PDB file of C-alpha atoms in Angstrom:
ATOM      1  CA  MET M 885     -11.608  24.366  25.911  1.00  0.00           C
ATOM      2  CA  GLU M 886     -10.093  22.982  22.702  1.00  0.00           C
ATOM      3  CA  ASP M 887      -7.054  20.746  22.799  1.00  0.00           C
ATOM      4  CA  THR M 888      -4.541  22.462  20.498  1.00  0.00           C
ATOM      5  CA  LYS M 889      -1.601  20.165  21.205  1.00  0.00           C
ATOM      6  CA  PRO M 890      -0.041  19.219  17.842  1.00  0.00           C
ATOM      7  CA  PRO M 891       0.175  15.476  17.182  1.00  0.00           C
ATOM      8  CA  THR M 892       3.524  13.767  17.630  1.00  0.00           C
ATOM      9  CA  ILE M 893       5.083  11.867  14.712  1.00  0.00           C
ATOM     10  CA  GLY M 894       4.078   8.612  16.426  1.00  0.00           C
ATOM     11  CA  GLU M 895       0.463   9.793  16.620  1.00  0.00           C
ATOM     12  CA  ARG M 896       0.570  10.929  13.001  1.00  0.00           C
ATOM     13  CA  ILE M 897       1.789   7.478  11.939  1.00  0.00           C
ATOM     14  CA  ALA M 898      -1.006   5.838  13.970  1.00  0.00           C
ATOM     15  CA  VAL M 899      -3.632   8.060  12.315  1.00  0.00           C
ATOM     16  CA  HIS M 900      -2.164   7.335   8.881  1.00  0.00           C
ATOM     17  CA  LEU M 901      -2.114   3.560   9.425  1.00  0.00           C
ATOM     18  CA  ALA M 902      -5.664   3.602  10.836  1.00  0.00           C
ATOM     19  CA  GLN M 903      -6.873   4.114   7.248  1.00  0.00           C
ATOM     20  CA  TYR M 904      -5.507   0.692   6.344  1.00  0.00           C
ATOM     21  CA  VAL M 905      -6.941  -1.460   9.150  1.00  0.00           C
ATOM     22  CA  ARG M 906      -9.135  -3.343   6.657  1.00  0.00           C
ATOM     23  CA  HIS M 907      -6.007  -4.273   4.635  1.00  0.00           C
ATOM     24  CA  ARG M 908      -4.267  -5.863   7.633  1.00  0.00           C
ATOM     25  CA  GLU M 909      -4.283  -9.413   6.209  1.00  0.00           C
ATOM     26  CA  ASP M 910      -4.304  -8.602   2.466  1.00  0.00           C
ATOM     27  CA  PHE M 911      -1.929 -10.450   0.159  1.00  0.00           C
ATOM     28  CA  VAL M 912      -1.285  -7.247  -1.849  1.00  0.00           C
ATOM     29  CA  CYS M 913      -1.186  -4.131   0.330  1.00  0.00           C
ATOM     30  CA  PRO M 914      -1.579  -0.449  -0.618  1.00  0.00           C
ATOM     31  CA  PRO M 915       1.647   1.600  -0.927  1.00  0.00           C
ATOM     32  CA  GLY M 916       0.608   3.681   2.101  1.00  0.00           C
ATOM     33  CA  MET M 917       1.348   0.724   4.399  1.00  0.00           C
ATOM     34  CA  ALA M 918       5.030   0.600   3.374  1.00  0.00           C
ATOM     35  CA  GLN M 919       7.698   2.824   4.899  1.00  0.00           C
ATOM     36  CA  SER M 920       8.079   4.972   1.778  1.00  0.00           C
ATOM     37  CA  GLY M 921       4.304   5.502   1.546  1.00  0.00           C
ATOM     38  CA  ILE M 922       4.094   6.526   5.190  1.00  0.00           C
ATOM     39  CA  ALA M 923       6.997   8.969   4.762  1.00  0.00           C
ATOM     40  CA  GLU M 924       5.491  10.502   1.631  1.00  0.00           C
ATOM     41  CA  SER M 925       2.045  10.862   3.168  1.00  0.00           C
ATOM     42  CA  LEU M 926       3.343  12.537   6.314  1.00  0.00           C
ATOM     43  CA  GLY M 927       5.916  14.683   4.515  1.00  0.00           C
ATOM     44  CA  ILE M 928       8.871  13.347   6.520  1.00  0.00           C
ATOM     45  CA  THR M 929      12.045  11.544   5.463  1.00  0.00           C
ATOM     46  CA  ARG M 930      12.243   7.759   5.215  1.00  0.00           C
ATOM     47  CA  ALA M 931      14.992   7.767   7.845  1.00  0.00           C
ATOM     48  CA  HIS M 932      12.770   9.604  10.325  1.00  0.00           C
ATOM     49  CA  THR M 933       9.919   7.246   9.467  1.00  0.00           C
ATOM     50  CA  ALA M 934      12.137   4.228  10.159  1.00  0.00           C
ATOM     51  CA  ILE M 935      13.110   5.577  13.579  1.00  0.00           C
ATOM     52  CA  GLU M 936       9.506   6.306  14.545  1.00  0.00           C
ATOM     53  CA  LEU M 937       8.270   2.935  13.255  1.00  0.00           C
ATOM     54  CA  LYS M 938      10.937   1.167  15.316  1.00  0.00           C
ATOM     55  CA  ARG M 939       9.725   3.018  18.427  1.00  0.00           C
ATOM     56  CA  ALA M 940       6.109   2.155  17.615  1.00  0.00           C
ATOM     57  CA  ILE M 941       6.982  -1.534  17.158  1.00  0.00           C
ATOM     58  CA  GLU M 942       8.931  -1.622  20.437  1.00  0.00           C
ATOM     59  CA  SER M 943       6.035   0.002  22.316  1.00  0.00           C
ATOM     60  CA  GLY M 944       3.512  -2.433  20.839  1.00  0.00           C
ATOM     61  CA  ARG M 945       1.523   0.043  18.721  1.00  0.00           C
ATOM     62  CA  VAL M 946       2.570  -1.293  15.307  1.00  0.00           C
ATOM     63  CA  VAL M 947       3.274  -4.744  13.853  1.00  0.00           C
ATOM     64  CA  VAL M 948       5.409  -5.381  10.766  1.00  0.00           C
ATOM     65  CA  ARG M 949       5.179  -8.160   8.177  1.00  0.00           C
ATOM     66  CA  VAL M 950       6.438  -8.744   4.632  1.00  0.00           C
ATOM     67  CA  ALA M 951       3.883  -8.558   1.808  1.00  0.00           C
ATOM     68  CA  HIS M 952       3.466  -7.538  -1.797  1.00  0.00           C
ATOM     69  CA  VAL M 953       2.945  -3.796  -2.236  1.00  0.00           C
ATOM     70  CA  ALA M 954       0.877  -2.572  -5.169  1.00  0.00           C
ATOM     71  CA  GLY M 955       3.136  -1.121  -7.861  1.00  0.00           C
ATOM     72  CA  GLU M 956       6.368  -2.491  -6.375  1.00  0.00           C
ATOM     73  CA  PRO M 957       8.385  -5.274  -8.050  1.00  0.00           C
ATOM     74  CA  SER M 958       9.339  -7.082  -4.832  1.00  0.00           C
ATOM     75  CA  ARG M 959       7.825  -7.799  -1.445  1.00  0.00           C
ATOM     76  CA  ARG M 960       8.341  -5.158   1.216  1.00  0.00           C
ATOM     77  CA  LYS M 961       7.776  -4.616   4.894  1.00  0.00           C
ATOM     78  CA  VAL M 962       4.277  -3.337   5.582  1.00  0.00           C
ATOM     79  CA  TYR M 963       3.066  -1.963   8.885  1.00  0.00           C
ATOM     80  CA  HIS M 964      -0.318  -2.166  10.586  1.00  0.00           C
ATOM     81  CA  LEU M 965      -1.724  -1.136  13.938  1.00  0.00           C
ATOM     82  CA  THR M 966      -2.221  -3.291  16.998  1.00  0.00           C
ATOM     83  CA  PRO M 967      -5.285  -2.686  19.226  1.00  0.00           C
ATOM     84  CA  LYS M 968      -3.126  -0.289  21.274  1.00  0.00           C
ATOM     85  CA  GLY M 969      -2.205   1.648  18.103  1.00  0.00           C
ATOM     86  CA  GLU M 970      -5.846   1.719  16.982  1.00  0.00           C
ATOM     87  CA  TRP M 971      -6.812   3.202  20.359  1.00  0.00           C
ATOM     88  CA  ILE M 972      -4.196   5.958  19.944  1.00  0.00           C
ATOM     89  CA  ALA M 973      -5.443   6.720  16.413  1.00  0.00           C
ATOM     90  CA  ARG M 974      -9.052   6.881  17.660  1.00  0.00           C
ATOM     91  CA  THR M 975      -8.034   9.233  20.484  1.00  0.00           C
ATOM     92  CA  VAL M 976      -6.233  11.578  18.078  1.00  0.00           C
ATOM     93  CA  ARG M 977      -9.151  11.495  15.635  1.00  0.00           C
ATOM     94  CA  ASP M 978     -11.639  12.304  18.432  1.00  0.00           C
ATOM     95  CA  ARG M 979      -9.415  15.218  19.463  1.00  0.00           C
ATOM     96  CA  ALA M 980      -9.571  16.547  15.883  1.00  0.00           C
ATOM     97  CA  LEU M 981     -13.341  16.122  15.648  1.00  0.00           C
ATOM     98  CA  ARG M 982     -13.867  18.175  18.842  1.00  0.00           C
ATOM     99  CA  ARG M 983     -12.183  21.243  17.304  1.00  0.00           C
ATOM    100  CA  THR M 984     -13.893  24.150  15.562  1.00  0.00           C
ATOM    101  CA  LEU M 985     -12.239  25.271  12.323  1.00  0.00           C
ATOM    102  CA  GLU M 986     -12.557  27.944   9.685  1.00  0.00           C
ATOM    103  CA  LEU M 987     -12.967  26.464   6.202  1.00  0.00           C
ATOM    104  CA  VAL M 988     -12.559  28.606   3.104  1.00  0.00           C
ATOM    105  CA  SER M 989     -14.807  27.182   0.389  1.00  0.00           C
ATOM    106  CA  PRO M 990     -13.685  26.899  -3.262  1.00  0.00           C
ATOM    107  CA  SER M 991     -15.702  30.066  -3.930  1.00  0.00           C
ATOM    108  CA  GLY M 992     -13.565  31.926  -1.358  1.00  0.00           C
ATOM    109  CA  ARG M 993     -16.209  32.244   1.355  1.00  0.00           C
ATOM    110  CA  PRO M 994     -14.898  31.520   4.891  1.00  0.00           C
ATOM    111  CA  GLU M 995     -17.143  29.564   7.249  1.00  0.00           C
ATOM    112  CA  VAL M 996     -16.610  28.452  10.855  1.00  0.00           C
ATOM    113  CA  VAL M 997     -17.655  24.812  11.224  1.00  0.00           C
ATOM    114  CA  PRO M 998     -17.446  22.102  13.895  1.00  0.00           C
ATOM    115  CA  GLY M 999     -14.821  19.394  13.479  1.00  0.00           C
ATOM    116  CA  VAL M1000     -17.234  16.682  12.323  1.00  0.00           C
ATOM    117  CA  ARG M1001     -18.526  18.883   9.494  1.00  0.00           C
ATOM    118  CA  ALA M1002     -14.984  20.000   8.571  1.00  0.00           C
ATOM    119  CA  PHE M1003     -13.938  16.340   8.361  1.00  0.00           C
ATOM    120  CA  GLU M1004     -16.870  15.530   6.043  1.00  0.00           C
ATOM    121  CA  VAL M1005     -16.098  18.509   3.785  1.00  0.00           C
ATOM    122  CA  LEU M1006     -12.403  17.612   3.552  1.00  0.00           C
ATOM    123  CA  ARG M1007     -13.248  13.997   2.664  1.00  0.00           C
ATOM    124  CA  ALA M1008     -15.736  15.225   0.031  1.00  0.00           C
ATOM    125  CA  HIS M1009     -12.932  17.314  -1.524  1.00  0.00           C
ATOM    126  CA  GLY M1010     -10.696  14.260  -1.951  1.00  0.00           C
ATOM    127  CA  VAL M1011      -8.493  14.644   1.116  1.00  0.00           C
ATOM    128  CA  GLY M1012      -7.539  11.264   2.612  1.00  0.00           C
ATOM    129  CA  GLU M1013      -8.864  10.295   6.020  1.00  0.00           C
ATOM    130  CA  GLY M1014      -5.518  10.433   7.821  1.00  0.00           C
ATOM    131  CA  ARG M1015      -4.481  13.649   6.085  1.00  0.00           C
ATOM    132  CA  ALA M1016      -7.829  15.277   6.981  1.00  0.00           C
ATOM    133  CA  VAL M1017      -7.359  14.489  10.684  1.00  0.00           C
ATOM    134  CA  LEU M1018      -3.808  15.844  10.637  1.00  0.00           C
ATOM    135  CA  LEU M1019      -4.866  19.037   8.850  1.00  0.00           C
ATOM    136  CA  MET M1020      -7.611  19.580  11.409  1.00  0.00           C
ATOM    137  CA  LEU M1021      -5.157  19.215  14.284  1.00  0.00           C
ATOM    138  CA  THR M1022      -2.414  21.419  12.870  1.00  0.00           C
ATOM    139  CA  ARG M1023      -4.432  24.291  11.392  1.00  0.00           C
ATOM    140  CA  THR M1024      -7.191  26.619  12.524  1.00  0.00           C
ATOM    141  CA  ARG M1025      -7.981  27.770   8.979  1.00  0.00           C
ATOM    142  CA  ILE M1026      -8.120  25.425   5.978  1.00  0.00           C
ATOM    143  CA  ASP M1027      -8.394  26.831   2.457  1.00  0.00           C
ATOM    144  CA  LEU M1028     -10.067  24.300   0.153  1.00  0.00           C
ATOM    145  CA  ARG M1029      -8.705  26.180  -2.889  1.00  0.00           C
ATOM    146  CA  ASN M1030      -5.146  25.181  -1.958  1.00  0.00           C
ATOM    147  CA  PRO M1031      -3.973  22.497  -4.446  1.00  0.00           C
ATOM    148  CA  SER M1032      -1.440  21.037  -1.973  1.00  0.00           C
ATOM    149  CA  LEU M1033      -4.256  20.193   0.438  1.00  0.00           C
ATOM    150  CA  ARG M1034      -4.565  16.607  -0.782  1.00  0.00           C
ATOM    151  CA  HIS M1035      -0.846  15.804  -0.596  1.00  0.00           C
ATOM    152  CA  PRO M1036       1.876  17.334   1.590  1.00  0.00           C
ATOM    153  CA  ALA M1037       4.716  19.188  -0.059  1.00  0.00           C
ATOM    154  CA  LYS M1038       7.627  16.876  -0.733  1.00  0.00           C
ATOM    155  CA  ALA M1039      10.904  17.611   0.980  1.00  0.00           C
ATOM    156  CA  ALA M1040      13.330  19.314  -1.369  1.00  0.00           C
ATOM    157  CA  PRO M1041      16.125  16.980  -2.438  1.00  0.00           C
ATOM    158  CA  ARG M1042      19.501  17.773  -0.933  1.00  0.00           C
ATOM    159  CA  ARG M1043      21.760  19.510  -3.411  1.00  0.00           C
ATOM    160  CA  MET M1044      25.176  17.918  -3.806  1.00  0.00           C
ATOM    161  CA  SER M1045      28.274  20.048  -4.002  1.00  0.00           C
ATOM    162  CA  GLU M1046      30.470  19.930  -7.092  1.00  0.00           C
ATOM    163  CA  GLU M1047      32.957  17.767  -5.195  1.00  0.00           C
ATOM    164  CA  GLU M1048      30.266  15.265  -4.138  1.00  0.00           C
ATOM    165  CA  ARG M1049      28.934  15.015  -7.702  1.00  0.00           C
ATOM    166  CA  ALA M1050      32.469  14.395  -9.003  1.00  0.00           C
ATOM    167  CA  ARG M1051      32.997  11.671  -6.379  1.00  0.00           C
ATOM    168  CA  VAL M1052      29.719   9.929  -7.293  1.00  0.00           C
ATOM    169  CA  TRP M1053      30.595  10.125 -10.998  1.00  0.00           C
ATOM    170  CA  PHE M1054      34.100   8.735 -10.367  1.00  0.00           C
ATOM    171  CA  ASP M1055      32.773   5.847  -8.265  1.00  0.00           C
ATOM    172  CA  ARG M1056      30.123   4.973 -10.826  1.00  0.00           C
ATOM    173  CA  THR M1057      32.493   5.244 -13.803  1.00  0.00           C
ATOM    174  CA  PHE M1058      35.757   3.806 -12.516  1.00  0.00           C
ATOM    175  CA  TRP M1059      35.399   2.097  -9.155  1.00  0.00           C
ATOM    176  CA  GLN M1060      32.138   0.126  -9.315  1.00  0.00           C
ATOM    177  CA  PRO M1061      32.973  -1.739 -12.561  1.00  0.00           C
ATOM    178  CA  ILE M1062      36.159  -3.199 -11.038  1.00  0.00           C
ATOM    179  CA  ALA M1063      35.292  -3.371  -7.332  1.00  0.00           C
ATOM    180  CA  TRP M1064      34.110  -6.975  -7.639  1.00  0.00           C
ATOM    181  CA  GLN M1065      37.601  -8.006  -8.801  1.00  0.00           C
ATOM    182  CA  PHE M1066      39.161  -6.737  -5.574  1.00  0.00           C
ATOM    183  CA  GLU M1067      36.558  -8.621  -3.586  1.00  0.00           C
ATOM    184  CA  VAL M1068      37.369 -11.846  -5.438  1.00  0.00           C
ATOM    185  CA  VAL M1069      41.106 -11.456  -4.770  1.00  0.00           C
ATOM    186  CA  GLN M1070      40.942 -10.047  -1.226  1.00  0.00           C
ATOM    187  CA  GLY M1071      37.703 -11.658  -0.072  1.00  0.00           C
ATOM    188  CA  PRO M1072      34.570  -9.864   1.021  1.00  0.00           C
ATOM    189  CA  PRO M1073      34.894  -6.950   3.423  1.00  0.00           C
ATOM    190  CA  ARG M1074      35.012  -7.962   7.085  1.00  0.00           C
ATOM    191  CA  ALA M1075      35.858 -11.560   6.183  1.00  0.00           C
ATOM    192  CA  PRO M1076      38.007 -13.381   8.735  1.00  0.00           C
ATOM    193  CA  PRO M1077      41.622 -13.791   7.626  1.00  0.00           C
ATOM    194  CA  VAL M1078      42.356 -17.058   5.868  1.00  0.00           C
ATOM    195  CA  PRO M1079      45.123 -19.023   7.620  1.00  0.00           C
ATOM    196  CA  ALA M1080      48.213 -19.741   5.522  1.00  0.00           C
ATOM    197  CA  ALA M1081      48.688 -23.323   4.379  1.00  0.00           C
ATOM    198  CA  ALA M1082      51.193 -25.231   6.474  1.00  0.00           C
TER     199      ALA M1082
END
């Protein structure tokens, strides 16, 4: 019997980071090891990614360090798996490889294939290793003609109301240019009160 349990976000992060095990000690790391790269690859928000990464760190599946990220101007936190996290990623990958899937070839011909063959075909069509495993676990039919196969659809940006846009414009135009002056006179926010001279 096939295991059709969908992977949790924690498992998806482990599978994603398993692609970067060889970059664990690199001086310059790929963008996929940073929080924004993980969020983009999995199609979830950065806030959700931060929550899940914190859980993974606390449970000992992920370790964080600061490193240069390719294409970024400053150093960032990058994440990599511990042996416990690697074991979870391997377990999830094995679960995906045991499945049987229907692949629709670029010519439109459907074919039922075992998981190992489906994984090889997806990799040959330019789908990343982590993404291929996740597709195999979340779908029973994969259409290779689908252009969004290689990258998940990005979350639609939240639309601001007219009032919110006006507030942002006001803050940017009038408040931010003079806010530093109030801080100089009043002191930084949450500063302890200065005692009066005796």
